[in-house]
mmCIF file with all atom_site columns, C-alpha atoms in Angstrom:
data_model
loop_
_atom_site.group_PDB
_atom_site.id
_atom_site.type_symbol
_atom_site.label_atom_id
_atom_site.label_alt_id
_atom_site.label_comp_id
_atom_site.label_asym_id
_atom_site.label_entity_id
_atom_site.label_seq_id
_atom_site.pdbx_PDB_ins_code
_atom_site.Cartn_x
_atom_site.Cartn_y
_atom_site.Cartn_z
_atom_site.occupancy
_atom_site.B_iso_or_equiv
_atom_site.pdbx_formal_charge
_atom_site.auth_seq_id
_atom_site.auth_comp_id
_atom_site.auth_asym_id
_atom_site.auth_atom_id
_atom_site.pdbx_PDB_model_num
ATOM 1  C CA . UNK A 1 1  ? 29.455 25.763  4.825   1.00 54.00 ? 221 UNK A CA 1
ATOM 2  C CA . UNK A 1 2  ? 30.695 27.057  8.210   1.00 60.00 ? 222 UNK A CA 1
ATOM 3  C CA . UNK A 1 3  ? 27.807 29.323  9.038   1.00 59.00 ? 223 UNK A CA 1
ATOM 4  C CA . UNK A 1 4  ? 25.855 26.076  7.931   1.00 61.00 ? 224 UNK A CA 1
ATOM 5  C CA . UNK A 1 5  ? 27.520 23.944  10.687  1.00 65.00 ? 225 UNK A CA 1
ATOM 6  C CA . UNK A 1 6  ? 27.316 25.941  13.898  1.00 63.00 ? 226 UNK A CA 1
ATOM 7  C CA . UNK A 1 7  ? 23.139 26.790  13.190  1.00 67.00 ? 227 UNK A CA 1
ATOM 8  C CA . UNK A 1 8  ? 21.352 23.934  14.566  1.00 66.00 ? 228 UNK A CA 1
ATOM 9  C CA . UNK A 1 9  ? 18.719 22.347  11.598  1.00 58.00 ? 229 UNK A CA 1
ATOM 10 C CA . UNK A 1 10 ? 15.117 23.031  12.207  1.00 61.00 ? 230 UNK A CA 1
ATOM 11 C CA . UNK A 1 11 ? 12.497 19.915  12.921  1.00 65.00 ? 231 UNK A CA 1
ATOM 12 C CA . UNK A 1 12 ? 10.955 21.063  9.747   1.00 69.00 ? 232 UNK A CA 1
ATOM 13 C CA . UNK A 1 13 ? 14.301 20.829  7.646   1.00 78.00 ? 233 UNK A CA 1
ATOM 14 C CA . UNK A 1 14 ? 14.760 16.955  9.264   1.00 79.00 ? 234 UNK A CA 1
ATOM 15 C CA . UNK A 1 15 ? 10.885 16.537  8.176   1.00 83.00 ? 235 UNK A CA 1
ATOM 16 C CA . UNK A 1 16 ? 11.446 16.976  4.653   1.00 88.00 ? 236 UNK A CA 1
ATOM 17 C CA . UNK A 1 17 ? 14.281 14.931  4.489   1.00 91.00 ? 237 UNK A CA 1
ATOM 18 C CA . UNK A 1 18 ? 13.062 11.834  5.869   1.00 93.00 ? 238 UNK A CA 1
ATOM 19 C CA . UNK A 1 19 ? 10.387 12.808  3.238   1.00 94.00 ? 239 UNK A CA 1
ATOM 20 C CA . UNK A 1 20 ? 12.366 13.266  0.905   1.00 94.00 ? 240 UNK A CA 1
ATOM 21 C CA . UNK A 1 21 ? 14.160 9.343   1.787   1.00 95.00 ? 241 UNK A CA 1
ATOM 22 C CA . UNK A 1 22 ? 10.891 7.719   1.776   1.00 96.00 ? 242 UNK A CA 1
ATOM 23 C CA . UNK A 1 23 ? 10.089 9.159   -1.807  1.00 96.00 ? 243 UNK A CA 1
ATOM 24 C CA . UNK A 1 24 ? 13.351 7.719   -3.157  1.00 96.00 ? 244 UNK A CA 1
ATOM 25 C CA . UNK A 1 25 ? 13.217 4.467   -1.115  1.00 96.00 ? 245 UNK A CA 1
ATOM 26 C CA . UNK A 1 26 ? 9.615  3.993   -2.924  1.00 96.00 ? 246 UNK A CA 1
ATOM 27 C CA . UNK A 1 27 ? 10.822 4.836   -6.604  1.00 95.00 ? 247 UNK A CA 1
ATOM 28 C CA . UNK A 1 28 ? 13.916 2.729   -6.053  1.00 95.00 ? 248 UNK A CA 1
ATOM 29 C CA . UNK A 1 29 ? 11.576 -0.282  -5.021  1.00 93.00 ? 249 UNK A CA 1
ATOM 30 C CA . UNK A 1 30 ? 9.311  0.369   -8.062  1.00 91.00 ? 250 UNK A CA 1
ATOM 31 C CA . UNK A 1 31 ? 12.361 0.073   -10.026 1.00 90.00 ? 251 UNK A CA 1
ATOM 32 C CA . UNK A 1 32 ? 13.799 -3.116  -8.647  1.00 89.00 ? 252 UNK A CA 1
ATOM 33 C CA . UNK A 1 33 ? 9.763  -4.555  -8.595  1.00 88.00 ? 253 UNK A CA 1
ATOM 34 C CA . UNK A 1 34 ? 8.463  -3.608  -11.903 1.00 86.00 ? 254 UNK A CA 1
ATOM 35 C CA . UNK A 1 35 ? 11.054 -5.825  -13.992 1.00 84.00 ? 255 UNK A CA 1
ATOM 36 C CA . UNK A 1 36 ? 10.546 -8.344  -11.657 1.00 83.00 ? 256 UNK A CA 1
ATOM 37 C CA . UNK A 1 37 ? 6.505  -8.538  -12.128 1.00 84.00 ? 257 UNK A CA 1
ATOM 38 C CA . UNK A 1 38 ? 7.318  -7.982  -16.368 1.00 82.00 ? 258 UNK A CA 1
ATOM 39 C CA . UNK A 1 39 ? 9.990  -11.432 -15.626 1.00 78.00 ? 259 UNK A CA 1
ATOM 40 C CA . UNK A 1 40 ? 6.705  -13.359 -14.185 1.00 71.00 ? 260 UNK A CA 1
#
């Protein structure tokens, strides 16, 4: 964890993560829309 915090995250790290958020952000809104198109 220490060794962790003093090296400085590469641009490709911070790439995948805000990949990695926009995956989840999608399934989570297919999740909350789905139900709601089945309601109508």
């Amino acid at each position: 964890m220490k060794a962790k915090k003093n090296q400085q995250p590469p641009k490709k790290s911070m790439g995948m993560r805000i990949f990695i958020l926009v995956l989840a952000g999608i399934l989570l809104l297919s999740f909350v829309i789905f139900p709601l198109i089945n309601m109508f």
